[in-house]
mmCIF file of C-alpha atoms and ligand atoms in Angstrom:
data_model
loop_
_atom_site.group_PDB
_atom_site.id
_atom_site.type_symbol
_atom_site.label_atom_id
_atom_site.label_comp_id
_atom_site.label_asym_id
_atom_site.label_seq_id
_atom_site.Cartn_x
_atom_site.Cartn_y
_atom_site.Cartn_z
ATOM 1 C CA MET A 280 114.594 80.697 100.322
ATOM 2 C CA SER A 281 111.759 81.055 97.817
ATOM 3 C CA ARG A 282 112.031 81.296 94.063
ATOM 4 C CA ASN A 283 108.334 81.881 93.577
ATOM 5 C CA PRO A 284 107.572 85.298 92.083
ATOM 6 C CA SER A 285 107.273 87.665 95.012
ATOM 7 C CA VAL A 286 106.141 91.179 95.808
ATOM 8 C CA LEU A 287 108.112 93.458 98.111
ATOM 9 C CA ILE A 288 106.240 96.231 99.945
ATOM 10 C CA THR A 289 108.311 98.780 101.849
ATOM 11 C CA GLY A 290 106.625 101.004 104.425
ATOM 12 C CA ALA A 291 104.088 98.208 104.658
ATOM 13 C CA SER A 292 102.721 99.189 108.039
ATOM 14 C CA GLY A 293 101.952 102.743 106.892
ATOM 15 C CA GLU A 294 98.558 104.016 105.765
ATOM 16 C CA ILE A 295 98.708 102.853 102.147
ATOM 17 C CA GLY A 296 100.563 99.629 102.924
ATOM 18 C CA HIS A 297 97.975 98.687 105.483
ATOM 19 C CA GLU A 298 95.243 98.576 102.823
ATOM 20 C CA LEU A 299 97.388 97.344 99.964
ATOM 21 C CA ILE A 300 98.461 94.174 101.808
ATOM 22 C CA ALA A 301 94.861 92.984 102.026
ATOM 23 C CA HIS A 302 94.459 93.283 98.243
ATOM 24 C CA LEU A 303 97.806 91.772 97.324
ATOM 25 C CA THR A 304 97.272 88.782 99.596
ATOM 26 C CA ALA A 305 93.692 88.035 98.517
ATOM 27 C CA GLY A 306 92.930 84.366 97.854
ATOM 28 C CA ASP A 307 93.782 84.343 94.150
ATOM 29 C CA ALA A 308 96.972 86.436 94.475
ATOM 30 C CA ALA A 309 99.607 85.299 91.995
ATOM 31 C CA ARG A 310 102.532 86.367 94.141
ATOM 32 C CA GLN A 311 103.541 85.935 97.746
ATOM 33 C CA VAL A 312 104.114 89.146 99.674
ATOM 34 C CA VAL A 313 107.258 90.085 101.574
ATOM 35 C CA THR A 314 107.351 93.330 103.565
ATOM 36 C CA LEU A 315 109.985 95.681 104.911
ATOM 37 C CA ASP A 316 109.191 98.303 107.528
ATOM 38 C CA LEU A 317 110.865 99.852 110.560
ATOM 39 C CA ASN A 318 107.792 98.903 112.557
ATOM 40 C CA PRO A 319 106.411 95.384 112.869
ATOM 41 C CA LEU A 320 103.137 94.753 111.059
ATOM 42 C CA GLN A 321 99.960 94.440 113.055
ATOM 43 C CA PRO A 322 99.455 90.713 113.784
ATOM 44 C CA GLU A 323 96.466 90.366 111.430
ATOM 45 C CA LEU A 324 98.524 91.808 108.554
ATOM 46 C CA ALA A 325 101.619 89.827 109.504
ATOM 47 C CA ALA A 326 99.547 86.654 109.238
ATOM 48 C CA LYS A 327 98.840 87.417 105.574
ATOM 49 C CA VAL A 328 102.396 87.864 104.344
ATOM 50 C CA ARG A 329 105.049 85.288 103.551
ATOM 51 C CA GLN A 330 107.697 87.097 105.594
ATOM 52 C CA GLN A 331 108.070 90.490 107.195
ATOM 53 C CA PHE A 332 111.498 92.053 107.539
ATOM 54 C CA VAL A 333 111.658 94.626 110.326
ATOM 55 C CA GLY A 334 114.386 97.044 109.366
ATOM 56 C CA SER A 335 115.411 100.046 107.321
ATOM 57 C CA ILE A 336 115.398 100.695 103.573
ATOM 58 C CA LEU A 337 118.819 102.256 104.225
ATOM 59 C CA ASP A 338 120.195 98.878 105.330
ATOM 60 C CA THR A 339 121.686 97.601 102.078
ATOM 61 C CA GLN A 340 122.772 94.338 103.704
ATOM 62 C CA LEU A 341 119.171 93.612 104.574
ATOM 63 C CA LEU A 342 118.150 94.382 100.976
ATOM 64 C CA GLU A 343 120.866 91.975 99.757
ATOM 65 C CA ARG A 344 119.427 89.324 102.037
ATOM 66 C CA ILE A 345 115.983 89.783 100.503
ATOM 67 C CA ILE A 346 117.516 89.519 97.014
ATOM 68 C CA ALA A 347 119.245 86.293 98.043
ATOM 69 C CA GLU A 348 116.079 84.785 99.451
ATOM 70 C CA TYR A 349 113.317 85.940 97.105
ATOM 71 C CA GLU A 350 112.668 86.403 93.411
ATOM 72 C CA VAL A 351 110.937 89.771 93.502
ATOM 73 C CA ASP A 352 109.264 91.048 90.329
ATOM 74 C CA ARG A 353 106.938 93.675 91.866
ATOM 75 C CA VAL A 354 108.045 96.414 94.255
ATOM 76 C CA TYR A 355 105.727 98.835 96.036
ATOM 77 C CA HIS A 356 108.106 101.325 97.575
ATOM 78 C CA LEU A 357 105.902 103.162 100.070
ATOM 79 C CA ALA A 358 108.365 103.981 102.849
ATOM 80 C CA ALA A 359 108.913 107.737 103.298
ATOM 81 C CA LEU A 360 108.982 110.611 105.744
ATOM 82 C CA LEU A 361 105.958 112.793 104.978
ATOM 83 C CA SER A 362 105.967 116.508 104.307
ATOM 84 C CA THR A 363 105.612 118.095 107.741
ATOM 85 C CA ARG A 364 108.044 115.699 109.372
ATOM 86 C CA SER A 365 110.546 116.171 106.532
ATOM 87 C CA GLU A 366 110.528 119.946 107.042
ATOM 88 C CA PHE A 367 111.806 119.461 110.594
ATOM 89 C CA SER A 368 114.603 117.091 109.541
ATOM 90 C CA PRO A 369 115.473 117.840 105.906
ATOM 91 C CA ALA A 370 118.764 115.921 105.842
ATOM 92 C CA LEU A 371 117.110 112.850 107.333
ATOM 93 C CA ALA A 372 114.239 113.247 104.853
ATOM 94 C CA HIS A 373 116.721 113.258 101.983
ATOM 95 C CA LYS A 374 118.328 110.104 103.346
ATOM 96 C CA VAL A 375 115.089 108.215 103.783
ATOM 97 C CA ASN A 376 113.186 109.575 100.784
ATOM 98 C CA VAL A 377 115.970 109.798 98.200
ATOM 99 C CA GLU A 378 118.711 107.380 99.278
ATOM 100 C CA GLY A 379 116.000 104.940 100.320
ATOM 101 C CA ALA A 380 114.336 105.135 96.889
ATOM 102 C CA LEU A 381 117.720 104.790 95.185
ATOM 103 C CA ASN A 382 118.421 101.641 97.230
ATOM 104 C CA LEU A 383 115.094 100.148 96.156
ATOM 105 C CA LEU A 384 115.635 101.060 92.494
ATOM 106 C CA GLU A 385 119.068 99.377 92.676
ATOM 107 C CA PHE A 386 117.380 96.406 94.341
ATOM 108 C CA ALA A 387 114.859 96.218 91.485
ATOM 109 C CA GLN A 388 117.563 96.609 88.835
ATOM 110 C CA LYS A 389 119.575 93.738 90.348
ATOM 111 C CA GLN A 390 116.496 91.558 90.635
ATOM 112 C CA GLY A 391 115.557 92.283 87.013
ATOM 113 C CA GLU A 392 119.075 91.490 85.824
ATOM 114 C CA SER A 393 119.106 88.265 87.805
ATOM 115 C CA HIS A 394 115.756 86.775 86.773
ATOM 116 C CA GLY A 395 115.517 88.491 83.397
ATOM 117 C CA ARG A 396 112.001 89.918 83.757
ATOM 118 C CA PRO A 397 111.330 93.620 84.272
ATOM 119 C CA VAL A 398 110.541 94.453 87.876
ATOM 120 C CA VAL A 399 107.369 96.533 87.952
ATOM 121 C CA PHE A 400 108.078 99.255 90.486
ATOM 122 C CA PHE A 401 105.330 101.337 92.083
ATOM 123 C CA TYR A 402 106.282 104.685 93.543
ATOM 124 C CA PRO A 403 103.838 107.013 95.312
ATOM 125 C CA SER A 404 104.598 110.621 94.557
ATOM 126 C CA SER A 405 102.446 113.488 95.725
ATOM 127 C CA ILE A 406 100.842 116.824 94.965
ATOM 128 C CA ALA A 407 103.771 118.078 97.053
ATOM 129 C CA ALA A 408 105.835 117.786 93.844
ATOM 130 C CA PHE A 409 104.025 120.937 92.701
ATOM 131 C CA GLY A 410 104.847 124.402 93.964
ATOM 132 C CA LEU A 411 102.526 127.283 93.108
ATOM 133 C CA PRO A 412 104.093 130.625 93.910
ATOM 134 C CA ASP A 413 101.061 132.421 95.393
ATOM 135 C CA LEU A 414 97.322 132.120 95.967
ATOM 136 C CA ALA A 415 96.408 134.164 92.881
ATOM 137 C CA THR A 416 98.380 131.757 90.686
ATOM 138 C CA LYS A 417 96.826 128.789 92.500
ATOM 139 C CA ALA A 418 93.316 130.148 91.908
ATOM 140 C CA ALA A 419 94.031 130.901 88.258
ATOM 141 C CA ALA A 420 95.719 127.521 87.628
ATOM 142 C CA GLY A 421 92.729 125.378 88.675
ATOM 143 C CA LYS A 422 93.439 121.764 87.720
ATOM 144 C CA VAL A 423 97.167 121.479 87.122
ATOM 145 C CA LYS A 424 98.769 119.121 84.631
ATOM 146 C CA GLU A 425 101.669 116.845 85.562
ATOM 147 C CA ASP A 426 104.386 118.952 83.984
ATOM 148 C CA ASP A 427 103.265 122.363 85.218
ATOM 149 C CA PHE A 428 104.517 124.134 88.351
ATOM 150 C CA ASN A 429 107.156 121.494 89.139
ATOM 151 C CA VAL A 430 108.853 123.824 91.610
ATOM 152 C CA PRO A 431 108.176 122.326 95.047
ATOM 153 C CA THR A 432 108.818 124.432 98.137
ATOM 154 C CA THR A 433 109.252 121.534 100.588
ATOM 155 C CA MET A 434 112.049 119.043 101.148
ATOM 156 C CA TYR A 435 109.512 116.243 100.782
ATOM 157 C CA GLY A 436 108.216 117.651 97.486
ATOM 158 C CA ALA A 437 111.749 118.082 96.160
ATOM 159 C CA ASN A 438 112.545 114.491 97.219
ATOM 160 C CA LYS A 439 109.440 113.156 95.471
ATOM 161 C CA LEU A 440 110.050 115.089 92.259
ATOM 162 C CA TYR A 441 113.678 113.952 92.090
ATOM 163 C CA CYS A 442 112.712 110.317 92.731
ATOM 164 C CA GLU A 443 110.221 110.541 89.855
ATOM 165 C CA HIS A 444 113.208 111.467 87.680
ATOM 166 C CA LEU A 445 115.304 108.673 89.175
ATOM 167 C CA GLY A 446 112.578 106.165 88.356
ATOM 168 C CA ARG A 447 112.373 107.365 84.773
ATOM 169 C CA TYR A 448 116.189 107.138 84.566
ATOM 170 C CA TYR A 449 116.258 103.520 85.792
ATOM 171 C CA SER A 450 113.405 102.599 83.449
ATOM 172 C CA ARG A 451 114.729 104.131 80.273
ATOM 173 C CA HIS A 452 118.317 105.341 80.507
ATOM 174 C CA TYR A 453 120.116 103.276 83.151
ATOM 175 C CA LYS A 454 123.874 103.115 82.396
ATOM 176 C CA GLN A 455 123.192 104.379 78.891
ATOM 177 C CA LEU A 456 126.900 104.407 77.997
ATOM 178 C CA ALA A 457 127.507 100.748 78.890
ATOM 179 C CA ALA A 458 128.235 98.371 76.007
ATOM 180 C CA GLU A 459 125.184 96.220 76.723
ATOM 181 C CA THR A 460 121.695 97.623 77.233
ATOM 182 C CA LEU A 461 120.856 97.506 80.931
ATOM 183 C CA SER A 462 117.769 99.697 81.013
ATOM 184 C CA GLY A 463 114.298 98.199 80.885
ATOM 185 C CA LYS A 464 114.850 95.961 83.907
ATOM 186 C CA VAL A 465 112.845 98.377 86.055
ATOM 187 C CA ASP A 466 109.328 99.231 84.862
ATOM 188 C CA PHE A 467 108.743 102.363 86.950
ATOM 189 C CA ARG A 468 105.138 103.464 87.478
ATOM 190 C CA CYS A 469 104.241 106.433 89.632
ATOM 191 C CA LEU A 470 101.113 108.189 90.875
ATOM 192 C CA ARG A 471 101.044 111.708 92.229
ATOM 193 C CA PHE A 472 98.552 111.234 95.029
ATOM 194 C CA PRO A 473 96.377 113.960 96.509
ATOM 195 C CA GLY A 474 95.741 113.942 100.266
ATOM 196 C CA LEU A 475 94.506 110.471 101.218
ATOM 197 C CA ILE A 476 91.762 109.754 103.733
ATOM 198 C CA SER A 477 91.456 106.360 105.351
ATOM 199 C CA ALA A 478 88.764 105.112 107.680
ATOM 200 C CA GLU A 479 91.202 102.600 109.143
ATOM 201 C CA THR A 480 94.230 104.699 110.080
ATOM 202 C CA VAL A 481 95.067 108.251 111.138
ATOM 203 C CA PRO A 482 98.019 109.745 109.263
ATOM 204 C CA SER A 483 101.063 111.224 110.920
ATOM 205 C CA GLY A 484 103.621 113.691 109.672
ATOM 206 C CA GLY A 485 101.754 114.945 106.614
ATOM 207 C CA THR A 486 100.457 118.419 105.813
ATOM 208 C CA SER A 487 97.182 117.292 104.234
ATOM 209 C CA ASP A 488 96.433 115.604 107.557
ATOM 210 C CA TYR A 489 93.922 118.281 108.635
ATOM 211 C CA ALA A 490 91.075 116.563 106.772
ATOM 212 C CA PRO A 491 91.522 113.035 108.138
ATOM 213 C CA GLU A 492 92.436 114.425 111.587
ATOM 214 C CA MET A 493 89.192 116.459 111.670
ATOM 215 C CA ILE A 494 87.092 113.423 110.758
ATOM 216 C CA HIS A 495 88.745 111.018 113.197
ATOM 217 C CA ALA A 496 88.708 113.602 116.021
ATOM 218 C CA ALA A 497 85.006 114.341 115.546
ATOM 219 C CA ALA A 498 84.169 110.640 115.379
ATOM 220 C CA SER A 499 86.069 109.891 118.559
ATOM 221 C CA GLY A 500 84.566 112.829 120.455
ATOM 222 C CA LYS A 501 87.780 114.868 120.635
ATOM 223 C CA PRO A 502 87.899 118.619 119.952
ATOM 224 C CA TYR A 503 89.872 119.629 116.866
ATOM 225 C CA ASP A 504 91.331 122.890 115.607
ATOM 226 C CA CYS A 505 91.979 122.799 111.878
ATOM 227 C CA PHE A 506 95.425 124.203 111.102
ATOM 228 C CA VAL A 507 94.506 125.764 107.727
ATOM 229 C CA ARG A 508 92.129 128.581 106.712
ATOM 230 C CA PRO A 509 88.549 127.579 105.822
ATOM 231 C CA ASP A 510 89.042 128.563 102.159
ATOM 232 C CA THR A 511 92.044 126.224 101.748
ATOM 233 C CA ARG A 512 91.543 123.783 98.891
ATOM 234 C CA ILE A 513 93.600 120.814 97.724
ATOM 235 C CA PRO A 514 92.561 117.512 96.141
ATOM 236 C CA PHE A 515 91.787 114.416 98.230
ATOM 237 C CA MET A 516 90.942 110.780 97.632
ATOM 238 C CA ALA A 517 89.454 107.991 99.705
ATOM 239 C CA MET A 518 91.972 105.252 100.465
ATOM 240 C CA PRO A 519 90.109 102.449 98.621
ATOM 241 C CA ASP A 520 90.316 104.511 95.424
ATOM 242 C CA ALA A 521 94.039 105.096 95.996
ATOM 243 C CA VAL A 522 94.578 101.346 96.297
ATOM 244 C CA THR A 523 92.425 100.661 93.227
ATOM 245 C CA ALA A 524 94.451 103.237 91.288
ATOM 246 C CA ILE A 525 97.701 101.523 92.311
ATOM 247 C CA LEU A 526 96.393 98.094 91.294
ATOM 248 C CA ARG A 527 95.057 99.395 87.967
ATOM 249 C CA LEU A 528 98.279 101.189 87.104
ATOM 250 C CA MET A 529 100.364 98.153 88.060
ATOM 251 C CA SER A 530 98.307 95.801 85.910
ATOM 252 C CA ALA A 531 98.033 98.105 82.885
ATOM 253 C CA PRO A 532 99.789 96.862 79.738
ATOM 254 C CA ARG A 533 103.086 98.722 79.442
ATOM 255 C CA GLU A 534 102.273 99.940 75.922
ATOM 256 C CA LYS A 535 99.193 101.784 77.198
ATOM 257 C CA LEU A 536 101.286 103.984 79.471
ATOM 258 C CA THR A 537 102.298 107.248 77.841
ATOM 259 C CA ARG A 538 103.935 108.615 80.988
ATOM 260 C CA SER A 539 105.810 107.272 83.990
ATOM 261 C CA VAL A 540 104.155 109.733 86.389
ATOM 262 C CA TYR A 541 100.395 110.319 86.530
ATOM 263 C CA ASN A 542 98.238 112.783 88.445
ATOM 264 C CA VAL A 543 95.274 111.146 90.156
ATOM 265 C CA GLY A 544 92.449 113.010 91.853
ATOM 266 C CA ALA A 545 88.906 112.430 93.047
ATOM 267 C CA PHE A 546 87.447 115.511 94.794
ATOM 268 C CA ALA A 547 88.767 118.834 96.030
ATOM 269 C CA PRO A 548 86.751 120.391 98.849
ATOM 270 C CA SER A 549 87.788 123.388 100.899
ATOM 271 C CA ALA A 550 88.545 122.958 104.601
ATOM 272 C CA ALA A 551 85.216 124.740 105.299
ATOM 273 C CA GLU A 552 83.368 122.193 103.162
ATOM 274 C CA PHE A 553 85.038 119.398 105.141
ATOM 275 C CA GLU A 554 83.940 121.015 108.361
ATOM 276 C CA THR A 555 80.332 121.349 107.171
ATOM 277 C CA VAL A 556 80.125 117.671 106.288
ATOM 278 C CA VAL A 557 81.814 116.563 109.515
ATOM 279 C CA ARG A 558 79.465 118.755 111.586
ATOM 280 C CA ALA A 559 76.441 117.313 109.815
ATOM 281 C CA ALA A 560 77.632 113.787 110.635
ATOM 282 C CA PHE A 561 78.695 114.600 114.210
ATOM 283 C CA PRO A 562 76.556 117.528 115.440
ATOM 284 C CA MET A 563 78.224 117.402 118.870
ATOM 285 C CA ALA A 564 81.742 117.831 117.407
ATOM 286 C CA THR A 565 83.850 120.692 118.770
ATOM 287 C CA LEU A 566 85.618 122.024 115.698
ATOM 288 C CA GLY A 567 87.543 125.251 115.363
ATOM 289 C CA THR A 568 90.287 126.786 113.279
ATOM 290 C CA LYS A 569 93.735 127.707 114.522
ATOM 291 C CA VAL A 570 95.822 128.556 111.507
ATOM 292 C CA ASP A 571 99.421 127.422 111.566
ATOM 293 C CA THR A 572 100.782 129.996 109.144
ATOM 294 C CA LYS A 573 103.799 127.901 108.269
ATOM 295 C CA ARG A 574 101.920 124.716 107.461
ATOM 296 C CA GLN A 575 99.332 126.910 105.711
ATOM 297 C CA GLY A 576 102.128 128.178 103.464
ATOM 298 C CA ILE A 577 102.896 124.610 102.385
ATOM 299 C CA VAL A 578 99.273 123.762 101.591
ATOM 300 C CA ASP A 579 98.901 127.063 99.725
ATOM 301 C CA SER A 580 101.756 126.007 97.441
ATOM 302 C CA TRP A 581 99.896 122.810 96.474
ATOM 303 C CA PRO A 582 97.352 122.896 93.649
ATOM 304 C CA ALA A 583 93.626 123.368 94.280
ATOM 305 C CA ASP A 584 93.043 120.344 92.050
ATOM 306 C CA VAL A 585 94.819 118.120 89.540
ATOM 307 C CA ASP A 586 94.142 117.324 85.900
ATOM 308 C CA ASP A 587 94.123 113.524 85.847
ATOM 309 C CA SER A 588 92.735 113.109 82.333
ATOM 310 C CA THR A 589 95.807 111.192 81.139
ATOM 311 C CA ALA A 590 95.404 108.612 83.937
ATOM 312 C CA ARG A 591 91.731 108.245 83.033
ATOM 313 C CA ARG A 592 92.571 107.759 79.364
ATOM 314 C CA ASP A 593 95.665 105.543 79.615
ATOM 315 C CA TRP A 594 94.696 103.030 82.298
ATOM 316 C CA GLY A 595 91.140 103.828 83.341
ATOM 317 C CA HIS A 596 91.529 105.846 86.523
ATOM 318 C CA ALA A 597 87.934 106.188 87.751
ATOM 319 C CA PRO A 598 87.568 106.885 91.465
ATOM 320 C CA LYS A 599 84.432 105.333 92.887
ATOM 321 C CA TYR A 600 83.979 107.882 95.656
ATOM 322 C CA ASP A 601 83.249 111.591 95.280
ATOM 323 C CA PHE A 602 83.202 113.946 98.266
ATOM 324 C CA ALA A 603 79.681 113.013 99.386
ATOM 325 C CA THR A 604 79.923 109.263 98.824
ATOM 326 C CA SER A 605 83.390 109.023 100.365
ATOM 327 C CA PHE A 606 81.781 110.273 103.567
ATOM 328 C CA HIS A 607 78.510 108.456 103.509
ATOM 329 C CA ASP A 608 79.413 105.163 101.889
ATOM 330 C CA TYR A 609 83.032 104.687 102.951
ATOM 331 C CA LEU A 610 84.192 106.780 105.906
ATOM 332 C CA MET A 611 81.103 106.965 108.073
ATOM 333 C CA PRO A 612 80.205 103.256 108.270
ATOM 334 C CA SER A 613 83.758 102.171 109.163
ATOM 335 C CA ILE A 614 84.499 105.140 111.387
ATOM 336 C CA ARG A 615 81.285 104.720 113.363
ATOM 337 C CA LYS A 616 82.115 101.062 113.844
ATOM 338 C CA ARG A 617 85.644 101.922 114.905
ATOM 339 C CA TYR A 618 84.725 104.607 117.442
ATOM 340 C CA GLY A 619 81.310 103.211 118.319
ATOM 341 C CA GLY A 620 79.186 106.133 117.087
HETATM 342 N N1 LIG B 1185 99.716 113.945 101.951
HETATM 343 C C1 LIG B 1185 101.133 113.954 102.132
HETATM 344 C C2 LIG B 1185 101.599 114.942 103.120
HETATM 345 O O1 LIG B 1185 100.830 115.782 103.481
HETATM 346 C C3 LIG B 1185 101.768 114.330 100.876
HETATM 347 O O2 LIG B 1185 102.054 113.286 100.086
HETATM 348 O O3 LIG B 1185 102.740 114.897 103.483
#
């Protein structure tokens, strides 16, 4: 049992969690970290956290146990089924992505009511929350704002958009008809991420995975057929900038935040531009294109880029890496080390 202020990270062994743990457990960290994931953490990550719970976000008894044992005032709810996987199992996706998020919001509400401080709750949403009806509209729209085209075509996108609303509800309107005011115990903060590219991990189950898959395949000497057309364009971000954005948003003074959900972007190359850069770095790479028309349809419904000016203004979103530097300064050094290039 620990009554020190604690952080709970769900989905901690996933791509974002992997990198976030290192930052949240750095020497001067104010809070101890507790994790919850279906899969055990890698030993070097496990060594950094106070306790890892191996289990499901759908297991409410396990969540009750964490409430009983820890005083959590920060939640990073990262656990989810990504977009491609969700399309194969929509009912399961709803369970994990929506019921799971609801369980964690209830968890945060109860924690906030018990210790009296708002629980700052980070939720990663996605460009999948957008749905552009056709390529002409996508081309004309350019950088989309948060509130435009909120008509997702995927189960995952619908789940994310609804959970954004749930978060806003818990933050501002929770049990609004009750005699006492119960809202304000959850301080919900959300980023709509573009496709993320990590040098450390290869994603699984996403639809923006073609870019990181291409890079990791080329670096490890494996042939790769990109599953979208060369002209396909969506925004991307290097993982360190995603983690920095999370940390900045979470530490921003509440009064600076004019929204609960922010677009964040960094660069938006086409699949052909990715291929050119990967070929330049790995001239021996065997890269082709084999369009999966169905997955292509999903990526075509996502914006070519996002307008993240509100994030830049409110809490200083400022990605360090653009397309070129993300390759040369971030991805290449770590990837070469990893695959021995
Ligand atoms: N990049 C994720 C995916 O493709 C979306 O959040 O599923």
